[in-house]
PDB file of C-alpha atoms in Angstrom:
ATOM      1  CA  UNK A  87      63.281  33.818-109.162  1.00 64.00           C
ATOM      2  CA  UNK A  88      62.070  36.712-106.801  1.00 74.00           C
ATOM      3  CA  UNK A  89      62.000  36.254-103.463  1.00 91.00           C
ATOM      4  CA  UNK A  90      58.231  35.750-101.989  1.00 92.00           C
ATOM      5  CA  UNK A  91      58.538  37.648 -98.889  1.00 94.00           C
ATOM      6  CA  UNK A  92      59.423  41.296-101.087  1.00 92.00           C
ATOM      7  CA  UNK A  93      56.511  40.384-103.587  1.00 92.00           C
ATOM      8  CA  UNK A  94      54.441  40.482-100.349  1.00 90.00           C
ATOM      9  CA  UNK A  95      55.857  43.099 -99.302  1.00 92.00           C
ATOM     10  CA  UNK A  96      55.227  44.878-102.630  1.00 92.00           C
ATOM     11  CA  UNK A  97      51.263  45.053-102.523  1.00 92.00           C
ATOM     12  CA  UNK A  98      51.529  47.782 -99.803  1.00 94.00           C
ATOM     13  CA  UNK A  99      53.296  51.213 -99.671  1.00 89.00           C
ATOM     14  CA  UNK A 100      54.788  50.414 -96.627  1.00 95.00           C
ATOM     15  CA  UNK A 101      54.042  47.400 -94.907  1.00 97.00           C
ATOM     16  CA  UNK A 102      52.916  47.813 -91.108  1.00 98.00           C
ATOM     17  CA  UNK A 103      53.463  44.234 -88.995  1.00 98.00           C
ATOM     18  CA  UNK A 104      52.320  43.648 -85.909  1.00 98.00           C
ATOM     19  CA  UNK A 105      54.948  41.961 -83.786  1.00 97.00           C
ATOM     20  CA  UNK A 106      54.287  38.671 -82.122  1.00 96.00           C
ATOM     21  CA  UNK A 107      53.548  38.640 -78.134  1.00 94.00           C
ATOM     22  CA  UNK A 108      52.716  36.301 -76.251  1.00 90.00           C
ATOM     23  CA  UNK A 109      49.442  36.757 -74.331  1.00 88.00           C
ATOM     24  CA  UNK A 110      48.822  39.869 -76.642  1.00 93.00           C
ATOM     25  CA  UNK A 111      48.924  39.035 -80.087  1.00 95.00           C
ATOM     26  CA  UNK A 112      45.969  36.225 -79.808  1.00 95.00           C
ATOM     27  CA  UNK A 113      43.521  35.756 -83.085  1.00 96.00           C
ATOM     28  CA  UNK A 114      41.349  38.314 -80.897  1.00 96.00           C
ATOM     29  CA  UNK A 115      43.786  41.250 -81.132  1.00 97.00           C
ATOM     30  CA  UNK A 116      45.315  40.591 -84.698  1.00 98.00           C
ATOM     31  CA  UNK A 117      41.675  40.495 -85.952  1.00 97.00           C
ATOM     32  CA  UNK A 118      41.616  44.621 -84.284  1.00 97.00           C
ATOM     33  CA  UNK A 119      44.858  45.266 -85.638  1.00 98.00           C
ATOM     34  CA  UNK A 120      43.877  43.631 -89.249  1.00 98.00           C
ATOM     35  CA  UNK A 121      41.301  46.799 -89.340  1.00 97.00           C
ATOM     36  CA  UNK A 122      43.021  48.600 -87.702  1.00 97.00           C
ATOM     37  CA  UNK A 123      45.993  49.027 -91.097  1.00 97.00           C
ATOM     38  CA  UNK A 124      48.329  46.254 -90.034  1.00 98.00           C
ATOM     39  CA  UNK A 125      49.501  43.932 -93.053  1.00 98.00           C
ATOM     40  CA  UNK A 126      51.066  41.263 -92.008  1.00 98.00           C
ATOM     41  CA  UNK A 127      50.828  39.641 -88.704  1.00 98.00           C
ATOM     42  CA  UNK A 128      52.262  36.890 -86.587  1.00 98.00           C
ATOM     43  CA  UNK A 129      51.480  34.206 -84.165  1.00 97.00           C
ATOM     44  CA  UNK A 130      52.213  34.611 -81.231  1.00 95.00           C
ATOM     45  CA  UNK A 131      55.992  32.812 -80.353  1.00 93.00           C
ATOM     46  CA  UNK A 132      55.132  28.735 -80.054  1.00 96.00           C
ATOM     47  CA  UNK A 133      57.890  26.717 -78.688  1.00 95.00           C
ATOM     48  CA  UNK A 134      59.948  24.228 -80.787  1.00 96.00           C
ATOM     49  CA  UNK A 135      59.802  21.623 -78.321  1.00 94.00           C
ATOM     50  CA  UNK A 136      56.375  21.961 -77.434  1.00 94.00           C
ATOM     51  CA  UNK A 137      55.434  22.274 -81.231  1.00 92.00           C
ATOM     52  CA  UNK A 138      57.090  19.236 -82.235  1.00 89.00           C
ATOM     53  CA  UNK A 139      55.248  17.147 -78.709  1.00 91.00           C
ATOM     54  CA  UNK A 140      52.095  18.107 -80.637  1.00 87.00           C
ATOM     55  CA  UNK A 141      50.740  20.109 -77.227  1.00 92.00           C
ATOM     56  CA  UNK A 142      47.324  21.398 -77.790  1.00 92.00           C
ATOM     57  CA  UNK A 143      48.238  24.677 -76.357  1.00 91.00           C
ATOM     58  CA  UNK A 144      50.997  25.438 -78.918  1.00 94.00           C
ATOM     59  CA  UNK A 145      49.109  23.267 -81.735  1.00 95.00           C
ATOM     60  CA  UNK A 146      45.894  26.134 -81.056  1.00 94.00           C
ATOM     61  CA  UNK A 147      48.862  28.892 -81.356  1.00 95.00           C
ATOM     62  CA  UNK A 148      49.359  28.109 -84.466  1.00 96.00           C
ATOM     63  CA  UNK A 149      45.212  28.738 -86.068  1.00 95.00           C
ATOM     64  CA  UNK A 150      44.712  31.806 -88.067  1.00 97.00           C
ATOM     65  CA  UNK A 151      42.392  32.539 -90.550  1.00 96.00           C
ATOM     66  CA  UNK A 152      42.054  33.206 -93.945  1.00 97.00           C
ATOM     67  CA  UNK A 153      41.212  37.156 -93.149  1.00 96.00           C
ATOM     68  CA  UNK A 154      45.013  37.399 -91.618  1.00 97.00           C
ATOM     69  CA  UNK A 155      46.404  37.018 -94.616  1.00 97.00           C
ATOM     70  CA  UNK A 156      49.419  37.477 -95.061  1.00 97.00           C
ATOM     71  CA  UNK A 157      50.383  35.387 -91.961  1.00 98.00           C
ATOM     72  CA  UNK A 158      53.189  34.205 -90.622  1.00 98.00           C
ATOM     73  CA  UNK A 159      53.986  31.104 -87.568  1.00 98.00           C
ATOM     74  CA  UNK A 160      56.723  31.946 -85.492  1.00 98.00           C
ATOM     75  CA  UNK A 161      59.089  29.380 -83.298  1.00 98.00           C
ATOM     76  CA  UNK A 162      61.911  29.501 -81.106  1.00 97.00           C
ATOM     77  CA  UNK A 163      63.681  26.682 -80.010  1.00 96.00           C
ATOM     78  CA  UNK A 164      67.329  25.429 -79.145  1.00 95.00           C
ATOM     79  CA  UNK A 165      67.072  21.739 -80.500  1.00 95.00           C
ATOM     80  CA  UNK A 166      67.647  21.346 -84.354  1.00 97.00           C
ATOM     81  CA  UNK A 167      64.972  18.554 -84.376  1.00 96.00           C
ATOM     82  CA  UNK A 168      62.764  19.592 -82.644  1.00 96.00           C
ATOM     83  CA  UNK A 169      62.981  22.785 -84.967  1.00 97.00           C
ATOM     84  CA  UNK A 170      62.938  20.418 -87.505  1.00 97.00           C
ATOM     85  CA  UNK A 171      59.696  19.285 -86.470  1.00 96.00           C
ATOM     86  CA  UNK A 172      58.260  22.511 -85.353  1.00 97.00           C
ATOM     87  CA  UNK A 173      58.515  24.387 -89.019  1.00 97.00           C
ATOM     88  CA  UNK A 174      57.433  21.081 -90.750  1.00 97.00           C
ATOM     89  CA  UNK A 175      54.297  21.347 -88.830  1.00 96.00           C
ATOM     90  CA  UNK A 176      53.535  25.127 -88.827  1.00 97.00           C
ATOM     91  CA  UNK A 177      54.044  25.043 -92.504  1.00 98.00           C
ATOM     92  CA  UNK A 178      51.364  22.157 -92.506  1.00 97.00           C
ATOM     93  CA  UNK A 179      48.699  25.186 -91.076  1.00 97.00           C
ATOM     94  CA  UNK A 180      49.377  26.742 -94.430  1.00 97.00           C
ATOM     95  CA  UNK A 181      50.699  30.176 -93.181  1.00 98.00           C
ATOM     96  CA  UNK A 182      52.925  32.656 -95.639  1.00 98.00           C
ATOM     97  CA  UNK A 183      55.629  32.224 -94.161  1.00 98.00           C
ATOM     98  CA  UNK A 184      57.456  30.877 -90.842  1.00 98.00           C
ATOM     99  CA  UNK A 185      59.437  33.266 -88.505  1.00 98.00           C
ATOM    100  CA  UNK A 186      62.520  31.934 -86.260  1.00 98.00           C
ATOM    101  CA  UNK A 187      62.571  34.285 -82.991  1.00 98.00           C
ATOM    102  CA  UNK A 188      66.281  34.379 -82.508  1.00 98.00           C
ATOM    103  CA  UNK A 189      65.411  37.634 -80.166  1.00 96.00           C
ATOM    104  CA  UNK A 190      63.350  36.509 -77.194  1.00 95.00           C
ATOM    105  CA  UNK A 191      65.081  38.051 -74.403  1.00 94.00           C
ATOM    106  CA  UNK A 192      63.310  36.962 -71.568  1.00 94.00           C
ATOM    107  CA  UNK A 193      64.552  34.481 -68.691  1.00 93.00           C
ATOM    108  CA  UNK A 194      62.679  31.568 -69.041  1.00 93.00           C
ATOM    109  CA  UNK A 195      63.150  31.505 -73.050  1.00 95.00           C
ATOM    110  CA  UNK A 196      67.235  32.491 -72.684  1.00 96.00           C
ATOM    111  CA  UNK A 197      67.673  29.850 -69.774  1.00 94.00           C
ATOM    112  CA  UNK A 198      67.159  26.831 -72.597  1.00 93.00           C
ATOM    113  CA  UNK A 199      69.446  28.369 -74.734  1.00 94.00           C
ATOM    114  CA  UNK A 200      66.315  30.247 -77.205  1.00 95.00           C
ATOM    115  CA  UNK A 201      65.476  33.204 -77.919  1.00 96.00           C
ATOM    116  CA  UNK A 202      68.106  35.506 -77.913  1.00 96.00           C
ATOM    117  CA  UNK A 203      70.504  33.307 -75.792  1.00 97.00           C
ATOM    118  CA  UNK A 204      71.797  32.001 -79.070  1.00 97.00           C
ATOM    119  CA  UNK A 205      73.702  35.663 -80.149  1.00 97.00           C
ATOM    120  CA  UNK A 206      76.139  34.140 -77.941  1.00 96.00           C
ATOM    121  CA  UNK A 207      76.818  31.765 -80.552  1.00 97.00           C
ATOM    122  CA  UNK A 208      76.098  33.086 -83.931  1.00 97.00           C
ATOM    123  CA  UNK A 209      77.548  29.665 -86.019  1.00 97.00           C
ATOM    124  CA  UNK A 210      74.810  27.681 -83.774  1.00 98.00           C
ATOM    125  CA  UNK A 211      72.052  30.605 -84.929  1.00 98.00           C
ATOM    126  CA  UNK A 212      73.098  30.170 -88.807  1.00 98.00           C
ATOM    127  CA  UNK A 213      73.444  26.137 -88.601  1.00 98.00           C
ATOM    128  CA  UNK A 214      69.938  25.956 -86.835  1.00 98.00           C
ATOM    129  CA  UNK A 215      68.580  28.231 -89.157  1.00 98.00           C
ATOM    130  CA  UNK A 216      69.545  25.873 -92.380  1.00 98.00           C
ATOM    131  CA  UNK A 217      68.027  23.560 -90.686  1.00 98.00           C
ATOM    132  CA  UNK A 218      64.985  24.890 -90.814  1.00 98.00           C
ATOM    133  CA  UNK A 219      65.326  26.524 -94.523  1.00 98.00           C
ATOM    134  CA  UNK A 220      66.701  23.142 -95.431  1.00 98.00           C
ATOM    135  CA  UNK A 221      63.095  21.943 -93.877  1.00 98.00           C
ATOM    136  CA  UNK A 222      60.476  23.505 -95.284  1.00 98.00           C
ATOM    137  CA  UNK A 223      59.198  24.659 -98.873  1.00 97.00           C
ATOM    138  CA  UNK A 224      57.603  27.778 -97.074  1.00 98.00           C
ATOM    139  CA  UNK A 225      59.910  31.087 -96.689  1.00 98.00           C
ATOM    140  CA  UNK A 226      61.740  31.644 -93.229  1.00 98.00           C
ATOM    141  CA  UNK A 227      61.999  34.997 -91.553  1.00 98.00           C
ATOM    142  CA  UNK A 228      63.882  35.665 -88.933  1.00 98.00           C
ATOM    143  CA  UNK A 229      63.669  38.073 -85.874  1.00 98.00           C
ATOM    144  CA  UNK A 230      67.252  38.763 -83.980  1.00 98.00           C
ATOM    145  CA  UNK A 231      68.806  41.621 -81.746  1.00 98.00           C
ATOM    146  CA  UNK A 232      71.235  43.204 -82.315  1.00 98.00           C
ATOM    147  CA  UNK A 233      73.752  41.165 -80.042  1.00 96.00           C
ATOM    148  CA  UNK A 234      73.489  39.725 -76.664  1.00 96.00           C
ATOM    149  CA  UNK A 235      75.638  42.142 -74.870  1.00 94.00           C
ATOM    150  CA  UNK A 236      77.027  46.218 -75.328  1.00 90.00           C
ATOM    151  CA  UNK A 237      79.910  45.116 -75.924  1.00 90.00           C
ATOM    152  CA  UNK A 238      79.555  43.119 -79.221  1.00 91.00           C
ATOM    153  CA  UNK A 239      77.108  43.416 -81.712  1.00 96.00           C
ATOM    154  CA  UNK A 240      77.445  41.287 -84.624  1.00 96.00           C
ATOM    155  CA  UNK A 241      74.272  41.959 -85.994  1.00 98.00           C
ATOM    156  CA  UNK A 242      75.681  42.682 -89.678  1.00 97.00           C
ATOM    157  CA  UNK A 243      78.062  39.889 -89.811  1.00 97.00           C
ATOM    158  CA  UNK A 244      74.946  37.789 -88.908  1.00 98.00           C
ATOM    159  CA  UNK A 245      72.899  39.354 -91.347  1.00 98.00           C
ATOM    160  CA  UNK A 246      74.980  38.673 -94.562  1.00 98.00           C
ATOM    161  CA  UNK A 247      75.074  34.587 -92.561  1.00 98.00           C
ATOM    162  CA  UNK A 248      71.733  34.642 -92.439  1.00 98.00           C
ATOM    163  CA  UNK A 249      70.748  35.256 -95.538  1.00 98.00           C
ATOM    164  CA  UNK A 250      73.361  33.101 -97.314  1.00 98.00           C
ATOM    165  CA  UNK A 251      71.381  30.534 -95.576  1.00 98.00           C
ATOM    166  CA  UNK A 252      68.597  31.205 -97.480  1.00 98.00           C
ATOM    167  CA  UNK A 253      65.622  33.070 -94.857  1.00 98.00           C
ATOM    168  CA  UNK A 254      63.669  35.457 -97.458  1.00 98.00           C
ATOM    169  CA  UNK A 255      63.779  38.523 -94.910  1.00 98.00           C
ATOM    170  CA  UNK A 256      65.218  39.750 -91.343  1.00 98.00           C
ATOM    171  CA  UNK A 257      63.215  41.495 -88.593  1.00 98.00           C
ATOM    172  CA  UNK A 258      65.870  43.710 -86.204  1.00 98.00           C
ATOM    173  CA  UNK A 259      65.256  44.764 -82.633  1.00 98.00           C
ATOM    174  CA  UNK A 260      67.179  47.883 -82.174  1.00 97.00           C
ATOM    175  CA  UNK A 261      68.147  46.391 -78.487  1.00 97.00           C
ATOM    176  CA  UNK A 262      70.795  43.902 -76.650  1.00 96.00           C
ATOM    177  CA  UNK A 263      69.779  40.897 -75.000  1.00 96.00           C
ATOM    178  CA  UNK A 264      70.983  42.917 -71.528  1.00 94.00           C
ATOM    179  CA  UNK A 265      69.280  46.045 -72.156  1.00 93.00           C
ATOM    180  CA  UNK A 266      65.982  43.775 -72.586  1.00 93.00           C
ATOM    181  CA  UNK A 267      62.952  45.866 -73.252  1.00 92.00           C
ATOM    182  CA  UNK A 268      65.107  49.525 -70.951  1.00 92.00           C
ATOM    183  CA  UNK A 269      67.106  52.015 -72.244  1.00 90.00           C
ATOM    184  CA  UNK A 270      66.598  53.270 -76.538  1.00 92.00           C
ATOM    185  CA  UNK A 271      66.272  51.433 -79.751  1.00 94.00           C
ATOM    186  CA  UNK A 272      69.614  51.943 -81.310  1.00 94.00           C
ATOM    187  CA  UNK A 273      69.283  51.502 -85.035  1.00 97.00           C
ATOM    188  CA  UNK A 274      71.825  52.760 -86.194  1.00 97.00           C
ATOM    189  CA  UNK A 275      73.184  49.019 -87.120  1.00 97.00           C
ATOM    190  CA  UNK A 276      69.739  48.453 -88.609  1.00 98.00           C
ATOM    191  CA  UNK A 277      70.600  51.103 -91.291  1.00 98.00           C
ATOM    192  CA  UNK A 278      73.945  49.558 -91.774  1.00 98.00           C
ATOM    193  CA  UNK A 279      72.017  46.645 -92.328  1.00 98.00           C
ATOM    194  CA  UNK A 280      69.926  47.126 -94.596  1.00 98.00           C
ATOM    195  CA  UNK A 281      72.153  49.688 -96.249  1.00 97.00           C
ATOM    196  CA  UNK A 282      75.065  46.875 -96.744  1.00 98.00           C
ATOM    197  CA  UNK A 283      75.612  46.570-100.373  1.00 97.00           C
ATOM    198  CA  UNK A 284      75.819  42.657 -99.857  1.00 97.00           C
ATOM    199  CA  UNK A 285      71.773  42.423 -98.726  1.00 98.00           C
ATOM    200  CA  UNK A 286      68.720  41.777-100.865  1.00 97.00           C
ATOM    201  CA  UNK A 287      66.584  40.818 -98.397  1.00 98.00           C
ATOM    202  CA  UNK A 288      63.910  42.839 -97.060  1.00 98.00           C
ATOM    203  CA  UNK A 289      65.013  44.418 -93.630  1.00 98.00           C
ATOM    204  CA  UNK A 290      61.781  45.108 -90.979  1.00 98.00           C
ATOM    205  CA  UNK A 291      63.011  46.928 -88.192  1.00 98.00           C
ATOM    206  CA  UNK A 292      61.658  46.836 -84.983  1.00 98.00           C
ATOM    207  CA  UNK A 293      61.762  48.991 -81.379  1.00 97.00           C
ATOM    208  CA  UNK A 294      60.778  52.747 -80.274  1.00 95.00           C
ATOM    209  CA  UNK A 295      58.022  53.030 -82.643  1.00 97.00           C
ATOM    210  CA  UNK A 296      55.204  54.059 -80.976  1.00 96.00           C
ATOM    211  CA  UNK A 297      53.709  57.430 -83.148  1.00 96.00           C
ATOM    212  CA  UNK A 298      53.171  58.113 -86.783  1.00 96.00           C
ATOM    213  CA  UNK A 299      55.829  61.135 -86.767  1.00 96.00           C
ATOM    214  CA  UNK A 300      58.924  58.835 -85.338  1.00 97.00           C
ATOM    215  CA  UNK A 301      57.466  55.885 -88.449  1.00 97.00           C
ATOM    216  CA  UNK A 302      57.888  58.137 -91.386  1.00 95.00           C
ATOM    217  CA  UNK A 303      61.371  59.389 -89.546  1.00 96.00           C
ATOM    218  CA  UNK A 304      63.014  56.404 -89.190  1.00 97.00           C
ATOM    219  CA  UNK A 305      61.977  55.132 -92.700  1.00 96.00           C
ATOM    220  CA  UNK A 306      62.905  57.537 -93.845  1.00 96.00           C
ATOM    221  CA  UNK A 307      66.813  58.190 -92.026  1.00 97.00           C
ATOM    222  CA  UNK A 308      66.924  54.159 -92.192  1.00 97.00           C
ATOM    223  CA  UNK A 309      65.502  52.936 -95.803  1.00 97.00           C
ATOM    224  CA  UNK A 310      63.938  49.848 -94.009  1.00 98.00           C
ATOM    225  CA  UNK A 311      61.778  48.038 -96.162  1.00 97.00           C
ATOM    226  CA  UNK A 312      59.222  47.570 -93.604  1.00 98.00           C
ATOM    227  CA  UNK A 313      58.300  48.316 -89.538  1.00 98.00           C
ATOM    228  CA  UNK A 314      57.201  46.379 -86.713  1.00 98.00           C
ATOM    229  CA  UNK A 315      55.296  47.819 -83.797  1.00 98.00           C
ATOM    230  CA  UNK A 316      55.193  46.008 -80.456  1.00 96.00           C
ATOM    231  CA  UNK A 317      54.431  47.289 -77.650  1.00 95.00           C
ATOM    232  CA  UNK A 318      53.070  49.881 -78.864  1.00 96.00           C
ATOM    233  CA  UNK A 319      50.156  48.502 -80.326  1.00 97.00           C
ATOM    234  CA  UNK A 320      49.308  46.878 -76.872  1.00 96.00           C
ATOM    235  CA  UNK A 321      45.365  48.905 -76.504  1.00 95.00           C
ATOM    236  CA  UNK A 322      46.260  51.115 -79.479  1.00 96.00           C
ATOM    237  CA  UNK A 323      45.329  49.457 -82.719  1.00 97.00           C
ATOM    238  CA  UNK A 324      44.371  52.544 -83.796  1.00 97.00           C
ATOM    239  CA  UNK A 325      47.995  53.334 -84.228  1.00 98.00           C
ATOM    240  CA  UNK A 326      48.245  51.502 -87.421  1.00 98.00           C
ATOM    241  CA  UNK A 327      45.635  53.712 -88.882  1.00 97.00           C
ATOM    242  CA  UNK A 328      47.694  56.617 -87.948  1.00 97.00           C
ATOM    243  CA  UNK A 329      51.078  56.108 -89.317  1.00 97.00           C
ATOM    244  CA  UNK A 330      48.908  55.628 -92.841  1.00 96.00           C
ATOM    245  CA  UNK A 331      47.217  58.283 -92.356  1.00 95.00           C
ATOM    246  CA  UNK A 332      50.624  60.160 -91.910  1.00 95.00           C
ATOM    247  CA  UNK A 333      52.567  58.268 -95.065  1.00 94.00           C
ATOM    248  CA  UNK A 334      49.508  59.610 -96.909  1.00 92.00           C
ATOM    249  CA  UNK A 335      49.944  63.294 -95.590  1.00 91.00           C
ATOM    250  CA  UNK A 336      46.507  63.448 -93.368  1.00 93.00           C
ATOM    251  CA  UNK A 337      45.659  64.327 -90.295  1.00 91.00           C
ATOM    252  CA  UNK A 338      46.456  61.096 -88.032  1.00 91.00           C
ATOM    253  CA  UNK A 339      42.851  60.653 -86.976  1.00 87.00           C
ATOM    254  CA  UNK A 340      42.259  59.798 -83.120  1.00 90.00           C
ATOM    255  CA  UNK A 341      39.249  57.548 -81.303  1.00 94.00           C
ATOM    256  CA  UNK A 342      36.765  59.733 -79.067  1.00 93.00           C
ATOM    257  CA  UNK A 343      35.240  57.883 -75.759  1.00 92.00           C
ATOM    258  CA  UNK A 344      32.947  55.861 -77.927  1.00 94.00           C
ATOM    259  CA  UNK A 345      35.341  54.132 -80.544  1.00 95.00           C
ATOM    260  CA  UNK A 346      37.426  53.339 -77.422  1.00 95.00           C
ATOM    261  CA  UNK A 347      34.659  51.683 -75.560  1.00 94.00           C
ATOM    262  CA  UNK A 348      33.297  50.194 -78.768  1.00 96.00           C
ATOM    263  CA  UNK A 349      36.859  48.384 -79.622  1.00 97.00           C
ATOM    264  CA  UNK A 350      37.805  47.320 -75.950  1.00 96.00           C
ATOM    265  CA  UNK A 351      34.211  45.364 -75.272  1.00 95.00           C
ATOM    266  CA  UNK A 352      34.749  44.460 -78.787  1.00 96.00           C
ATOM    267  CA  UNK A 353      38.323  43.147 -78.294  1.00 97.00           C
ATOM    268  CA  UNK A 354      37.086  41.246 -75.083  1.00 95.00           C
ATOM    269  CA  UNK A 355      33.934  39.502 -76.913  1.00 95.00           C
ATOM    270  CA  UNK A 356      36.607  37.546 -79.456  1.00 96.00           C
ATOM    271  CA  UNK A 357      38.760  37.144 -76.378  1.00 95.00           C
ATOM    272  CA  UNK A 358      36.160  35.328 -74.761  1.00 95.00           C
ATOM    273  CA  UNK A 359      35.011  33.155 -77.593  1.00 94.00           C
ATOM    274  CA  UNK A 360      38.859  32.477 -78.273  1.00 93.00           C
ATOM    275  CA  UNK A 361      40.163  31.461 -75.126  1.00 91.00           C
ATOM    276  CA  UNK A 362      37.004  31.812 -72.805  1.00 94.00           C
ATOM    277  CA  UNK A 363      36.098  34.909 -70.188  1.00 94.00           C
ATOM    278  CA  UNK A 364      37.804  34.479 -67.538  1.00 94.00           C
ATOM    279  CA  UNK A 365      41.358  34.045 -69.044  1.00 93.00           C
ATOM    280  CA  UNK A 366      40.140  36.839 -71.490  1.00 94.00           C
ATOM    281  CA  UNK A 367      39.393  39.440 -68.857  1.00 94.00           C
ATOM    282  CA  UNK A 368      42.986  38.380 -66.848  1.00 93.00           C
ATOM    283  CA  UNK A 369      44.858  38.868 -70.177  1.00 92.00           C
ATOM    284  CA  UNK A 370      42.908  41.781 -70.872  1.00 93.00           C
ATOM    285  CA  UNK A 371      44.229  43.800 -67.554  1.00 92.00           C
ATOM    286  CA  UNK A 372      47.907  45.078 -69.906  1.00 90.00           C
ATOM    287  CA  UNK A 373      45.802  46.598 -72.648  1.00 93.00           C
ATOM    288  CA  UNK A 374      43.591  49.346 -70.530  1.00 93.00           C
ATOM    289  CA  UNK A 375      46.337  51.540 -69.584  1.00 90.00           C
ATOM    290  CA  UNK A 376      46.335  52.458 -73.168  1.00 92.00           C
ATOM    291  CA  UNK A 377      43.364  51.950 -74.575  1.00 95.00           C
ATOM    292  CA  UNK A 378      41.867  54.841 -72.331  1.00 93.00           C
ATOM    293  CA  UNK A 379      45.391  56.723 -72.317  1.00 91.00           C
ATOM    294  CA  UNK A 380      44.678  60.816 -72.155  1.00 89.00           C
ATOM    295  CA  UNK A 381      40.727  60.346 -70.779  1.00 90.00           C
ATOM    296  CA  UNK A 382      40.759  62.818 -67.957  1.00 89.00           C
ATOM    297  CA  UNK A 383      39.355  61.041 -64.542  1.00 87.00           C
ATOM    298  CA  UNK A 384      39.698  57.181 -65.721  1.00 89.00           C
ATOM    299  CA  UNK A 385      42.394  56.095 -62.971  1.00 89.00           C
ATOM    300  CA  UNK A 386      38.600  55.423 -61.017  1.00 91.00           C
ATOM    301  CA  UNK A 387      37.521  53.558 -63.898  1.00 90.00           C
ATOM    302  CA  UNK A 388      40.349  51.833 -64.412  1.00 91.00           C
ATOM    303  CA  UNK A 389      40.595  50.671 -60.712  1.00 92.00           C
ATOM    304  CA  UNK A 390      37.738  48.764 -61.503  1.00 94.00           C
ATOM    305  CA  UNK A 391      38.169  47.414 -64.442  1.00 93.00           C
ATOM    306  CA  UNK A 392      40.939  45.570 -63.266  1.00 93.00           C
ATOM    307  CA  UNK A 393      39.134  43.471 -60.631  1.00 92.00           C
ATOM    308  CA  UNK A 394      36.401  43.019 -62.319  1.00 93.00           C
ATOM    309  CA  UNK A 395      35.411  39.299 -63.620  1.00 91.00           C
ATOM    310  CA  UNK A 396      32.404  39.455 -66.391  1.00 93.00           C
ATOM    311  CA  UNK A 397      32.716  40.927 -69.737  1.00 93.00           C
ATOM    312  CA  UNK A 398      29.163  42.346 -68.322  1.00 94.00           C
ATOM    313  CA  UNK A 399      30.650  44.166 -65.764  1.00 95.00           C
ATOM    314  CA  UNK A 400      33.152  45.836 -67.890  1.00 94.00           C
ATOM    315  CA  UNK A 401      31.119  47.242 -69.924  1.00 93.00           C
ATOM    316  CA  UNK A 402      28.752  48.089 -67.258  1.00 94.00           C
ATOM    317  CA  UNK A 403      32.159  50.035 -65.733  1.00 93.00           C
ATOM    318  CA  UNK A 404      32.969  51.252 -69.592  1.00 90.00           C
ATOM    319  CA  UNK A 405      29.782  53.048 -70.246  1.00 83.00           C
TER     320      UNK A 405
END
């Protein structure tokens, strides 16, 4: 039987994933990225502890629309029972796959033994992953890092073991946990995993893809089946369109100021409908720098946007 994730990815020339990012990849931003060419979307990551307790905020994060497919729900945790319960709840929402986050480096996650903390205990990573795979009928995928610290990067061996317990695709961020998001992502080990003759599941590369040129270069150099774009998409949903232009031999199209304003305001309005105006405006502040990157003399407007309290005020500043 063919791997269902491979079947899903074969629909695309070179699949582009939008990385799950807390307080970024909500439905409003996911819809924009889909409009501009993102192929595969994933929810914000969701705590298995909170999901298993049916915390309303976590339940709500599983919501997605049919036009967002293919869509995955990502969970994270450290306890087998809560991970299984969360995976079954996620399955009931009927996504295309369930993704386990074994890569988040932030302190509040790793201090509980979740996210990339699991890289200090590979046997536990494998045991918990198998428990989730066995508990659901949907395909299970994993996102992780090269290792916990520079001195030990077990990703090549860990990838084999994850495949052996039944995951259907693996996303690798080319940093260790100790690097957090600093330095440069090392794709050589991602390429080593992909080119390991034992590996037959799709390998998705992640880390530092911030231009169409780099996306195509890394595709050719490391042979990955797809790439995942995270921080470079914040305030820049056009990156997916630009990569697809470049893949097809076209000059990547850059948005003019009018398009930037229209898309930014559309994002704000959709975010307001999803989470209310105040939260939408506060969370939108992390997007402005990229939405208007390179626009001359924009600093004064950005300062005003950072203190704006309504969408109407934002619109006046921008227009």
